[in-house]
Tab-separated table of C-alpha atoms and ligand atoms in Angstrom:
chain	number	residue	atom	x	y	z
A	1	MET	CA	4.644	1.087	-35.092
A	2	THR	CA	3.537	3.595	-32.467
A	3	GLN	CA	-0.190	3.936	-32.054
A	4	ALA	CA	-2.053	6.732	-30.223
A	5	PHE	CA	-4.775	5.775	-27.720
A	6	PHE	CA	-7.312	7.526	-25.529
A	7	ALA	CA	-8.647	5.993	-22.313
A	8	PRO	CA	-11.863	7.716	-21.135
A	9	CYS	CA	-12.771	7.599	-17.436
A	10	PRO	CA	-15.353	9.059	-15.019
A	11	ARG	CA	-14.813	12.821	-14.629
A	12	GLY	CA	-12.608	13.663	-11.664
A	13	LEU	CA	-10.521	10.486	-11.981
A	14	GLU	CA	-8.158	11.634	-14.759
A	15	THR	CA	-5.094	12.001	-12.495
A	16	ALA	CA	-5.844	8.717	-10.738
A	17	LEU	CA	-6.075	7.010	-14.149
A	18	ALA	CA	-2.809	8.594	-15.393
A	19	ASP	CA	-1.041	7.349	-12.241
A	20	GLU	CA	-2.533	3.898	-12.677
A	21	LEU	CA	-1.490	3.732	-16.346
A	22	ARG	CA	2.099	4.684	-15.415
A	23	GLU	CA	2.127	1.856	-12.873
A	24	ILE	CA	0.811	-0.592	-15.485
A	25	ALA	CA	3.441	0.521	-18.027
A	26	ALA	CA	6.190	-0.051	-15.451
A	27	ARG	CA	5.249	-3.688	-14.722
A	28	PRO	CA	8.063	-5.940	-15.994
A	29	GLY	CA	5.642	-8.291	-17.800
A	30	ILE	CA	4.203	-5.335	-19.690
A	31	ALA	CA	7.227	-3.129	-20.315
A	32	SER	CA	8.815	-6.005	-22.272
A	33	VAL	CA	5.738	-7.085	-24.284
A	34	ALA	CA	3.548	-4.003	-24.657
A	35	PRO	CA	5.561	-0.838	-23.968
A	36	PHE	CA	3.670	2.451	-23.830
A	37	GLN	CA	3.995	6.039	-22.594
A	38	VAL	CA	1.395	8.086	-20.795
A	39	HIS	CA	1.084	11.583	-22.258
A	40	ARG	CA	-1.692	13.925	-21.231
A	41	GLU	CA	-4.689	14.103	-18.945
A	42	VAL	CA	-7.603	15.812	-20.646
A	43	ALA	CA	-11.125	16.313	-19.301
A	44	GLY	CA	-12.660	12.847	-19.162
A	45	GLY	CA	-9.608	10.724	-19.930
A	46	VAL	CA	-5.910	10.158	-20.553
A	47	GLU	CA	-3.895	9.998	-23.781
A	48	PHE	CA	-1.160	7.419	-24.200
A	49	SER	CA	0.747	5.800	-27.046
A	50	GLY	CA	2.673	2.628	-27.672
A	51	VAL	CA	2.696	-0.612	-29.607
A	52	PRO	CA	-0.751	-1.973	-30.576
A	53	ALA	CA	-0.523	-4.513	-27.725
A	54	ALA	CA	-0.477	-1.605	-25.234
A	55	ALA	CA	-4.259	-1.517	-25.723
A	56	TYR	CA	-4.459	-5.182	-24.644
A	57	ALA	CA	-2.436	-4.482	-21.491
A	58	VAL	CA	-4.560	-1.470	-20.496
A	59	ASN	CA	-7.824	-3.310	-21.178
A	60	LEU	CA	-6.636	-6.190	-19.023
A	61	HIS	CA	-5.148	-4.194	-16.136
A	62	SER	CA	-6.812	-0.787	-15.841
A	63	ARG	CA	-9.376	-0.615	-13.044
A	64	ILE	CA	-10.297	3.019	-13.731
A	65	ALA	CA	-10.540	3.404	-17.543
A	66	SER	CA	-14.027	3.110	-19.057
A	67	ARG	CA	-12.650	1.852	-22.390
A	68	VAL	CA	-9.523	1.974	-24.542
A	69	LEU	CA	-9.938	3.798	-27.851
A	70	MET	CA	-7.414	3.583	-30.687
A	71	ARG	CA	-6.964	6.792	-32.670
A	72	VAL	CA	-7.626	6.216	-36.372
A	73	ALA	CA	-7.515	9.761	-37.792
A	74	ALA	CA	-7.939	13.411	-36.830
A	75	ARG	CA	-8.544	16.499	-38.935
A	76	GLY	CA	-10.104	19.964	-38.821
A	77	TYR	CA	-13.763	20.143	-39.902
A	78	ARG	CA	-16.537	22.670	-40.405
A	79	HIS	CA	-19.465	20.678	-41.784
A	80	GLU	CA	-20.907	17.187	-41.575
A	81	ASP	CA	-19.467	16.578	-45.056
A	82	ASP	CA	-15.933	17.008	-43.686
A	83	VAL	CA	-16.678	14.375	-41.052
A	84	TYR	CA	-18.009	12.072	-43.783
A	85	ALA	CA	-14.888	12.624	-45.920
A	86	LEU	CA	-12.578	11.823	-42.994
A	87	ALA	CA	-14.417	8.547	-42.291
A	88	ARG	CA	-14.486	7.635	-45.968
A	89	ALA	CA	-10.732	8.153	-46.384
A	90	GLN	CA	-9.771	5.442	-43.851
A	91	ARG	CA	-8.887	1.834	-44.649
A	92	TRP	CA	-11.311	0.255	-42.175
A	93	GLU	CA	-10.839	-3.175	-43.725
A	94	GLN	CA	-7.471	-3.487	-41.970
A	95	TRP	CA	-9.471	-3.995	-38.727
A	96	PHE	CA	-12.846	-5.479	-39.677
A	97	SER	CA	-14.788	-6.892	-42.598
A	98	PRO	CA	-18.094	-5.820	-44.191
A	99	ASP	CA	-19.764	-8.887	-42.619
A	100	GLU	CA	-19.455	-7.387	-39.168
A	101	THR	CA	-21.956	-5.124	-37.446
A	102	LEU	CA	-21.200	-1.557	-36.487
A	103	ARG	CA	-22.193	1.168	-34.065
A	104	VAL	CA	-21.040	4.785	-34.218
A	105	ASP	CA	-21.153	7.172	-31.253
A	106	VAL	CA	-20.311	10.858	-31.306
A	107	THR	CA	-19.160	12.901	-28.328
A	108	SER	CA	-18.534	16.624	-28.491
A	109	ASN	CA	-17.064	19.570	-26.721
A	110	LYS	CA	-18.188	22.915	-28.200
A	111	SER	CA	-18.906	21.448	-31.632
A	112	PRO	CA	-20.656	23.924	-33.948
A	113	LEU	CA	-22.646	21.081	-35.569
A	114	ARG	CA	-26.330	21.153	-34.756
A	115	SER	CA	-27.052	17.431	-34.558
A	116	LEU	CA	-24.622	14.863	-33.169
A	117	ASN	CA	-26.955	12.110	-34.365
A	118	PHE	CA	-26.619	13.388	-37.897
A	119	ALA	CA	-22.830	13.579	-37.509
A	120	ALA	CA	-22.857	9.928	-36.338
A	121	LEU	CA	-24.910	8.996	-39.404
A	122	ARG	CA	-22.354	10.698	-41.686
A	123	VAL	CA	-19.464	8.819	-40.032
A	124	LYS	CA	-21.369	5.557	-40.533
A	125	ASP	CA	-22.062	6.478	-44.187
A	126	GLY	CA	-18.385	7.300	-44.732
A	127	ILE	CA	-17.279	3.915	-43.350
A	128	CYS	CA	-19.919	1.977	-45.305
A	129	ASP	CA	-19.229	3.800	-48.587
A	130	ALA	CA	-15.467	3.275	-48.212
A	131	MET	CA	-15.948	-0.458	-47.672
A	132	ARG	CA	-18.512	-0.894	-50.422
A	133	GLU	CA	-16.228	0.881	-52.874
A	134	ARG	CA	-13.196	-1.245	-52.081
A	135	LEU	CA	-14.762	-4.580	-51.090
A	136	GLY	CA	-18.237	-4.584	-52.630
A	137	GLY	CA	-20.034	-4.996	-49.276
A	138	ARG	CA	-20.840	-2.845	-46.254
A	139	PRO	CA	-21.294	-3.530	-42.547
A	140	SER	CA	-24.789	-3.258	-41.119
A	141	VAL	CA	-25.708	-1.264	-38.049
A	142	ASP	CA	-26.436	-2.932	-34.698
A	143	THR	CA	-26.757	-0.509	-31.813
A	144	ALA	CA	-27.485	-3.171	-29.150
A	145	SER	CA	-24.550	-5.565	-29.503
A	146	PRO	CA	-22.301	-4.470	-32.351
A	147	ASP	CA	-19.132	-6.341	-33.339
A	148	VAL	CA	-17.304	-3.053	-33.866
A	149	ARG	CA	-17.724	0.335	-32.200
A	150	ILE	CA	-16.444	3.572	-33.694
A	151	TYR	CA	-16.283	6.810	-31.737
A	152	ALA	CA	-16.012	10.303	-33.226
A	153	HIS	CA	-15.043	13.137	-30.917
A	154	LEU	CA	-15.791	16.667	-32.104
A	155	THR	CA	-14.179	19.747	-30.596
A	156	GLU	CA	-14.779	23.270	-31.857
A	157	ARG	CA	-12.435	22.648	-34.815
A	158	ASP	CA	-11.245	19.039	-34.898
A	159	CYS	CA	-12.824	15.685	-35.521
A	160	THR	CA	-11.042	12.593	-34.180
A	161	LEU	CA	-12.099	9.076	-35.149
A	162	TYR	CA	-11.427	6.180	-32.801
A	163	LEU	CA	-11.808	2.439	-33.046
A	164	ASP	CA	-12.908	0.918	-29.741
A	165	THR	CA	-10.728	-1.945	-28.478
A	166	SER	CA	-12.819	-2.794	-25.379
A	167	GLY	CA	-16.318	-3.832	-26.512
A	168	GLU	CA	-18.425	-3.929	-23.364
A	169	PRO	CA	-17.328	-1.016	-21.130
A	170	LEU	CA	-14.487	-1.919	-18.789
A	171	PHE	CA	-16.535	-1.438	-15.612
A	172	LYS	CA	-18.156	-4.744	-16.604
A	173	ARG	CA	-15.572	-7.049	-15.105
A	174	GLY	CA	-17.594	-10.194	-15.675
A	175	TRP	CA	-18.276	-11.031	-12.020
A	176	ARG	CA	-21.435	-9.085	-11.189
A	177	MET	CA	-24.392	-11.444	-11.079
A	178	GLU	CA	-27.265	-9.101	-10.402
A	179	LYS	CA	-27.478	-5.390	-10.043
A	180	GLY	CA	-27.830	-4.247	-6.462
A	181	GLU	CA	-29.817	-1.266	-5.344
A	182	ALA	CA	-27.842	1.495	-7.129
A	183	PRO	CA	-24.485	-0.293	-7.356
A	184	LEU	CA	-21.484	1.859	-8.092
A	185	LYS	CA	-19.780	1.227	-11.396
A	186	GLU	CA	-16.695	-0.854	-10.745
A	187	ASN	CA	-14.298	1.625	-12.373
A	188	LEU	CA	-15.690	4.527	-10.327
A	189	ALA	CA	-15.375	2.404	-7.158
A	190	ALA	CA	-11.778	1.516	-8.101
A	191	GLY	CA	-10.927	5.184	-8.711
A	192	ILE	CA	-12.409	6.159	-5.331
A	193	LEU	CA	-10.336	3.435	-3.647
A	194	ARG	CA	-7.198	4.834	-5.236
A	195	LEU	CA	-8.054	8.372	-4.108
A	196	ALA	CA	-8.553	6.961	-0.604
A	197	GLY	CA	-4.991	5.592	-0.710
A	198	TRP	CA	-5.901	1.938	-1.343
A	199	VAL	CA	-3.085	1.329	-3.822
A	200	PRO	CA	-0.855	-1.714	-4.353
A	201	GLY	CA	1.662	-1.880	-1.504
A	202	HIS	CA	-0.650	0.012	0.904
A	203	THR	CA	-3.379	-2.578	1.338
A	204	ALA	CA	-2.185	-4.385	4.443
A	205	ARG	CA	-4.529	-2.442	6.760
A	206	PRO	CA	-8.172	-3.310	7.485
A	207	PHE	CA	-10.900	-2.224	5.096
A	208	TYR	CA	-14.575	-1.879	6.031
A	209	ASP	CA	-17.691	-0.770	4.103
A	210	PRO	CA	-20.664	-0.439	6.511
A	211	MET	CA	-23.177	0.044	3.643
A	212	CYS	CA	-21.651	-2.469	1.273
A	213	GLY	CA	-24.704	-3.125	-0.926
A	214	SER	CA	-23.630	-5.555	-3.664
A	215	GLY	CA	-20.027	-5.400	-2.408
A	216	THR	CA	-18.421	-3.340	-5.165
A	217	PHE	CA	-15.864	-1.577	-2.920
A	218	MET	CA	-15.003	-4.833	-1.130
A	219	VAL	CA	-14.434	-6.818	-4.318
A	220	GLU	CA	-12.385	-4.059	-5.941
A	221	ALA	CA	-10.365	-3.552	-2.736
A	222	ALA	CA	-9.603	-7.293	-2.527
A	223	GLN	CA	-8.582	-7.459	-6.176
A	224	VAL	CA	-6.157	-4.546	-5.692
A	225	ALA	CA	-4.717	-6.148	-2.544
A	226	LEU	CA	-4.194	-9.465	-4.335
A	227	GLY	CA	-2.934	-7.897	-7.580
A	228	LEU	CA	-5.639	-9.607	-9.662
A	229	ALA	CA	-6.156	-8.225	-13.161
A	230	PRO	CA	-9.670	-6.707	-13.370
A	231	GLY	CA	-10.156	-7.939	-16.943
A	232	ALA	CA	-9.027	-11.533	-16.343
A	233	SER	CA	-12.578	-12.972	-16.576
A	234	ARG	CA	-13.906	-11.199	-19.657
A	235	SER	CA	-13.258	-10.787	-23.360
A	236	PHE	CA	-12.468	-7.637	-25.338
A	237	ALA	CA	-13.311	-6.285	-28.798
A	238	PHE	CA	-9.652	-6.292	-29.888
A	239	GLU	CA	-9.625	-10.106	-29.733
A	240	TRP	CA	-11.927	-10.164	-32.778
A	241	LEU	CA	-10.301	-7.342	-34.755
A	242	LYS	CA	-8.011	-8.201	-37.665
A	243	GLY	CA	-4.290	-7.887	-37.023
A	244	LEU	CA	-4.381	-9.126	-33.413
A	245	ASP	CA	-0.859	-9.706	-32.087
A	246	GLY	CA	-1.764	-13.116	-30.677
A	247	LYS	CA	1.681	-13.778	-29.244
A	248	ALA	CA	1.689	-10.565	-27.221
A	249	TRP	CA	-1.890	-11.211	-26.011
A	250	GLN	CA	-1.019	-14.744	-24.871
A	251	ALA	CA	2.048	-13.434	-23.031
A	252	LEU	CA	0.019	-10.730	-21.259
A	253	LYS	CA	-2.673	-13.229	-20.242
A	254	ALA	CA	-0.083	-15.709	-18.978
A	255	ASP	CA	1.564	-12.954	-16.908
A	256	ALA	CA	-1.810	-12.029	-15.341
A	257	GLN	CA	-2.572	-15.710	-14.708
A	258	ARG	CA	0.746	-16.151	-12.897
A	259	ALA	CA	-0.101	-13.208	-10.611
A	260	ARG	CA	-3.477	-14.827	-9.899
A	261	MET	CA	-1.880	-18.103	-8.879
A	262	LEU	CA	0.617	-16.349	-6.611
A	263	ALA	CA	-2.085	-14.327	-4.872
A	264	GLY	CA	-2.712	-15.828	-1.440
A	265	GLY	CA	-5.398	-13.999	0.471
A	266	ASP	CA	-4.737	-15.329	3.975
A	267	GLY	CA	-3.957	-11.933	5.481
A	268	LEU	CA	-6.811	-10.115	3.779
A	269	GLN	CA	-8.727	-7.920	6.264
A	270	ILE	CA	-11.730	-6.818	4.228
A	271	ALA	CA	-15.260	-6.692	5.638
A	272	GLY	CA	-18.656	-5.262	4.835
A	273	SER	CA	-22.094	-4.927	6.335
A	274	ASP	CA	-25.517	-3.751	5.244
A	275	ILE	CA	-28.987	-3.491	6.696
A	276	SER	CA	-30.407	-5.644	3.904
A	277	THR	CA	-29.917	-9.413	3.881
A	278	ASP	CA	-30.716	-9.494	0.132
A	279	MET	CA	-27.807	-7.154	-0.496
A	280	LEU	CA	-25.517	-9.265	1.673
A	281	ALA	CA	-26.422	-12.385	-0.318
A	282	MET	CA	-25.613	-10.510	-3.496
A	283	ALA	CA	-22.299	-9.281	-2.098
A	284	GLN	CA	-21.363	-12.859	-1.124
A	285	ALA	CA	-22.216	-14.157	-4.621
A	286	ASN	CA	-20.206	-11.350	-6.239
A	287	TRP	CA	-17.197	-12.022	-3.998
A	288	GLN	CA	-17.158	-15.650	-5.032
A	289	ARG	CA	-17.769	-15.014	-8.710
A	290	ALA	CA	-14.854	-12.563	-8.665
A	291	GLY	CA	-12.580	-15.504	-7.769
A	292	LEU	CA	-11.675	-14.136	-4.330
A	293	PRO	CA	-10.500	-16.513	-1.617
A	294	GLY	CA	-12.876	-18.046	0.919
A	295	GLU	CA	-16.088	-16.304	1.887
A	296	ALA	CA	-16.621	-12.574	2.090
A	297	ARG	CA	-16.685	-11.314	5.668
A	298	LEU	CA	-20.208	-9.902	5.937
A	299	LYS	CA	-22.639	-8.991	8.697
A	300	GLN	CA	-26.199	-7.741	8.817
A	301	VAL	CA	-26.255	-4.598	10.916
A	302	ASP	CA	-27.667	-1.077	10.806
A	303	ALA	CA	-24.733	1.285	10.142
A	304	ARG	CA	-25.840	3.402	13.102
A	305	HIS	CA	-25.101	0.551	15.494
A	306	THR	CA	-22.069	-1.043	13.889
A	307	GLN	CA	-18.666	-1.734	15.403
A	308	PRO	CA	-15.231	-2.129	13.836
A	309	PRO	CA	-14.841	-5.646	12.416
A	310	PHE	CA	-11.077	-5.673	13.144
A	311	ALA	CA	-8.980	-4.864	16.209
A	312	GLU	CA	-6.656	-2.501	14.338
A	313	PRO	CA	-8.051	0.735	12.876
A	314	GLY	CA	-8.047	1.020	9.085
A	315	LEU	CA	-9.940	2.469	6.173
A	316	LEU	CA	-13.735	2.843	6.260
A	317	LEU	CA	-15.291	3.625	2.878
A	318	MET	CA	-18.972	3.897	2.064
A	319	ASN	CA	-21.522	5.210	-0.386
A	320	PRO	CA	-24.732	5.902	1.592
A	321	PRO	CA	-28.085	6.081	-0.143
A	322	TYR	CA	-29.097	9.577	-1.091
A	323	GLY	CA	-31.785	11.269	-3.150
A	324	GLU	CA	-34.874	10.244	-5.014
A	325	ARG	CA	-34.096	6.656	-5.750
A	326	ILE	CA	-33.166	5.257	-2.359
A	327	ALA	CA	-33.383	6.435	1.195
A	328	VAL	CA	-31.513	5.413	4.301
A	329	ARG	CA	-33.403	2.645	6.031
A	330	GLY	CA	-34.073	2.660	9.694
A	331	ALA	CA	-34.281	6.449	10.182
A	332	ARG	CA	-37.672	7.355	11.620
A	333	ARG	CA	-39.629	9.529	9.205
A	334	GLN	CA	-42.308	12.014	10.152
A	335	PRO	CA	-45.691	11.131	8.656
A	336	GLU	CA	-46.502	13.327	5.653
A	337	GLU	CA	-49.324	15.101	7.441
A	338	VAL	CA	-46.759	16.425	9.961
A	339	LEU	CA	-44.044	17.514	7.511
A	340	PRO	CA	-44.089	17.926	3.704
A	341	ARG	CA	-42.273	15.140	1.814
A	342	ASP	CA	-39.016	17.034	1.116
A	343	GLU	CA	-38.719	18.244	4.659
A	344	ALA	CA	-39.494	14.771	5.994
A	345	GLU	CA	-36.655	13.372	3.869
A	346	GLU	CA	-34.282	16.091	5.056
A	347	ALA	CA	-35.216	15.413	8.671
A	348	ALA	CA	-34.682	11.659	8.204
A	349	ALA	CA	-31.262	12.279	6.593
A	350	ASP	CA	-30.256	14.578	9.478
A	351	GLN	CA	-31.438	12.056	12.042
A	352	PHE	CA	-29.493	9.237	10.394
A	353	ALA	CA	-26.365	11.409	10.079
A	354	ALA	CA	-26.421	12.403	13.756
A	355	ALA	CA	-26.672	8.768	14.883
A	356	PHE	CA	-24.006	7.574	12.439
A	357	ALA	CA	-21.621	10.394	13.435
A	358	ALA	CA	-21.950	9.344	17.077
A	359	THR	CA	-21.020	5.760	16.115
A	360	LEU	CA	-18.031	6.967	14.095
A	361	LYS	CA	-16.764	9.049	17.005
A	362	GLN	CA	-17.358	6.459	19.703
A	363	GLN	CA	-16.424	3.247	17.893
A	364	PHE	CA	-14.048	4.187	15.087
A	365	ALA	CA	-11.352	6.296	16.769
A	366	GLY	CA	-8.153	5.990	14.755
A	367	TRP	CA	-9.956	5.058	11.535
A	368	GLN	CA	-9.893	7.084	8.360
A	369	ALA	CA	-13.483	7.370	7.110
A	370	TRP	CA	-14.195	8.167	3.454
A	371	ILE	CA	-17.733	8.843	2.298
A	372	PHE	CA	-18.709	9.128	-1.371
A	373	THR	CA	-22.026	10.920	-1.796
A	374	GLY	CA	-24.146	13.256	-3.893
A	375	ASP	CA	-25.199	14.988	-0.664
A	376	LEU	CA	-22.808	17.941	-0.698
A	377	SER	CA	-23.958	19.029	2.753
A	378	LEU	CA	-23.074	15.716	4.418
A	379	PRO	CA	-20.316	17.159	6.699
A	380	ARG	CA	-22.833	19.697	8.046
A	381	ARG	CA	-25.341	16.937	8.719
A	382	LEU	CA	-22.677	14.786	10.409
A	383	ARG	CA	-21.316	17.826	12.262
A	384	LEU	CA	-17.848	16.657	11.377
A	385	LYS	CA	-15.147	18.659	9.680
A	386	GLU	CA	-13.787	16.894	6.620
A	387	SER	CA	-10.016	16.870	6.123
A	388	ARG	CA	-10.416	16.570	2.347
A	389	ARG	CA	-13.164	16.895	-0.238
A	390	THR	CA	-12.685	15.717	-3.822
A	391	PRO	CA	-15.247	16.561	-6.536
A	392	LEU	CA	-16.200	13.552	-8.659
A	393	TYR	CA	-19.018	12.649	-11.003
A	394	ASN	CA	-21.227	9.596	-10.843
A	395	GLY	CA	-22.511	9.777	-14.432
A	396	ASN	CA	-23.810	13.343	-14.567
A	397	ILE	CA	-24.397	13.657	-10.839
A	398	GLU	CA	-21.936	15.907	-9.075
A	399	CYS	CA	-20.621	14.112	-5.997
A	400	ARG	CA	-17.950	14.496	-3.371
A	401	LEU	CA	-15.542	12.103	-1.753
A	402	PHE	CA	-15.194	13.354	1.842
A	403	ARG	CA	-12.435	12.268	4.162
A	404	PHE	CA	-12.879	12.363	7.933
A	405	ASP	CA	-10.022	11.497	10.279
A	406	MET	CA	-11.573	9.961	13.353
A	407	VAL	CA	-9.188	11.045	16.091
A	408	ARG	CA	-9.188	9.650	19.574
A	409	GLY	CA	-10.935	11.934	22.025
A	410	GLY	CA	-13.414	13.494	19.592
A	411	ASN	CA	-13.575	15.456	16.341
A	412	ARG	CA	-14.046	19.087	15.600
A	413	SER	CA	-17.550	20.043	14.568
A	414	ALA	CA	-18.191	21.338	11.052
B	501	LIG	C1	-26.023	3.348	-2.458
B	501	LIG	S1	-26.150	1.735	-1.813
B	501	LIG	C2	-24.473	1.200	-1.740
B	501	LIG	C3	-24.092	0.581	-3.032
B	501	LIG	C4	-22.794	-0.153	-2.967
B	501	LIG	N1	-21.661	0.772	-2.856
B	501	LIG	C5	-22.675	-1.013	-4.207
B	501	LIG	O1	-21.873	-0.672	-5.080
B	501	LIG	O2	-23.435	-1.977	-4.346
B	501	LIG	C6	-26.527	1.978	-0.148
B	501	LIG	C7	-26.693	0.736	0.677
B	501	LIG	O3	-26.976	1.154	2.011
B	501	LIG	C8	-27.831	0.198	2.595
B	501	LIG	N2	-28.475	0.829	3.756
B	501	LIG	C9	-29.513	1.690	3.788
B	501	LIG	N3	-29.777	2.062	5.066
B	501	LIG	C10	-28.859	1.433	5.852
B	501	LIG	C11	-28.587	1.435	7.258
B	501	LIG	N4	-29.314	2.153	8.093
B	501	LIG	N5	-27.561	0.685	7.700
B	501	LIG	C12	-26.798	-0.059	6.853
B	501	LIG	N6	-27.035	-0.114	5.518
B	501	LIG	C13	-28.042	0.636	5.028
B	501	LIG	C14	-28.769	-0.218	1.484
B	501	LIG	O4	-29.310	-1.496	1.753
B	501	LIG	C15	-27.829	-0.177	0.270
B	501	LIG	O5	-27.308	-1.454	0.030
């Protein structure tokens, strides 16, 4: 039986996710057990189809998807009642029982309906009425930690119902102990790494994050280099749904386990630094909880005064603090009586950028530097000309991934 799926992802990473899914589908241990085809990139995700176990493989191996949704039904609609009728017509009991708890979420793109909350309520009513009619009982609602999650996506004309196979979103890999100061979501970090060319087979060069925070880029980079499955230390909603193909799931897990045992880690050249010792302690704990070899290579240093941690040039990737929530530390700020707050922040950001740019030019010749930031004017502040800029979203915040090629003998000014 061929089943249609949708894998949502952070906006801007659709092509990276489609490429990743094609790579996953081509792995020998997956092509034989859970074959699937990648179809279309749409805004915010990628469509694919295959055997039901394809969802297990993508949950286990995708670093970029936010979840894996299984398509249950799709039909044109005009009113909330049409949405209710579509939900009511499905045989939900093939996947879960009335004893389980439920949560319904609605997403939309140009839907004419006035209230998405009301649409979600009608989907929930449709599911509950269908189950009560056929089985005499209905699931109850639990928005905090439901057993089963249903998604309805409304376009201008069509309503699509999905059953979630992931449970907790896939950026939760199971290794993060505490939240750092504004950590990046793991799947966004993994997508950025892929855009920066850190893909399997191209990970032999050095990697350095001079503002590593809780170590998200480092951990994800190491897991890619070692071929470790990102979902190996967590569970998924599909494990509790009825009709699980247990044999296929065991085979996929065993295949991932084999890769884990083969992964060495001796040649790994991955390092990070941060100004905050608390962050470094967190990064070390995360590295170890993620099952990575040895200790993370970490150093406490202000990014403005750092030096390359390896003899050979490689990939530098960072996500500097920006905006309301966190400011760069160490930059001297004018007291508020001298400059208004906004201008003082701007001046501090410029001052930090000038010092950091000098370090990049003097110390990191030959390196490729990638900076992910919500500060769209960063190249102007750094006075460096980027060789690429990729628009990406961190939640709803528009960001850019800038690439700077640090050439020997100086860089052109922006
Ligand atoms: C946005 S956070 C990075 C988050 C990180 N990518 C993660 O996922 O955890 C920015 C980091 O820069 C660090 N930082 C701020 N000023 C710094 C400086 N002058 N030198 C080095 N690190 C600095 C902060 O301590 C913080 O950990």
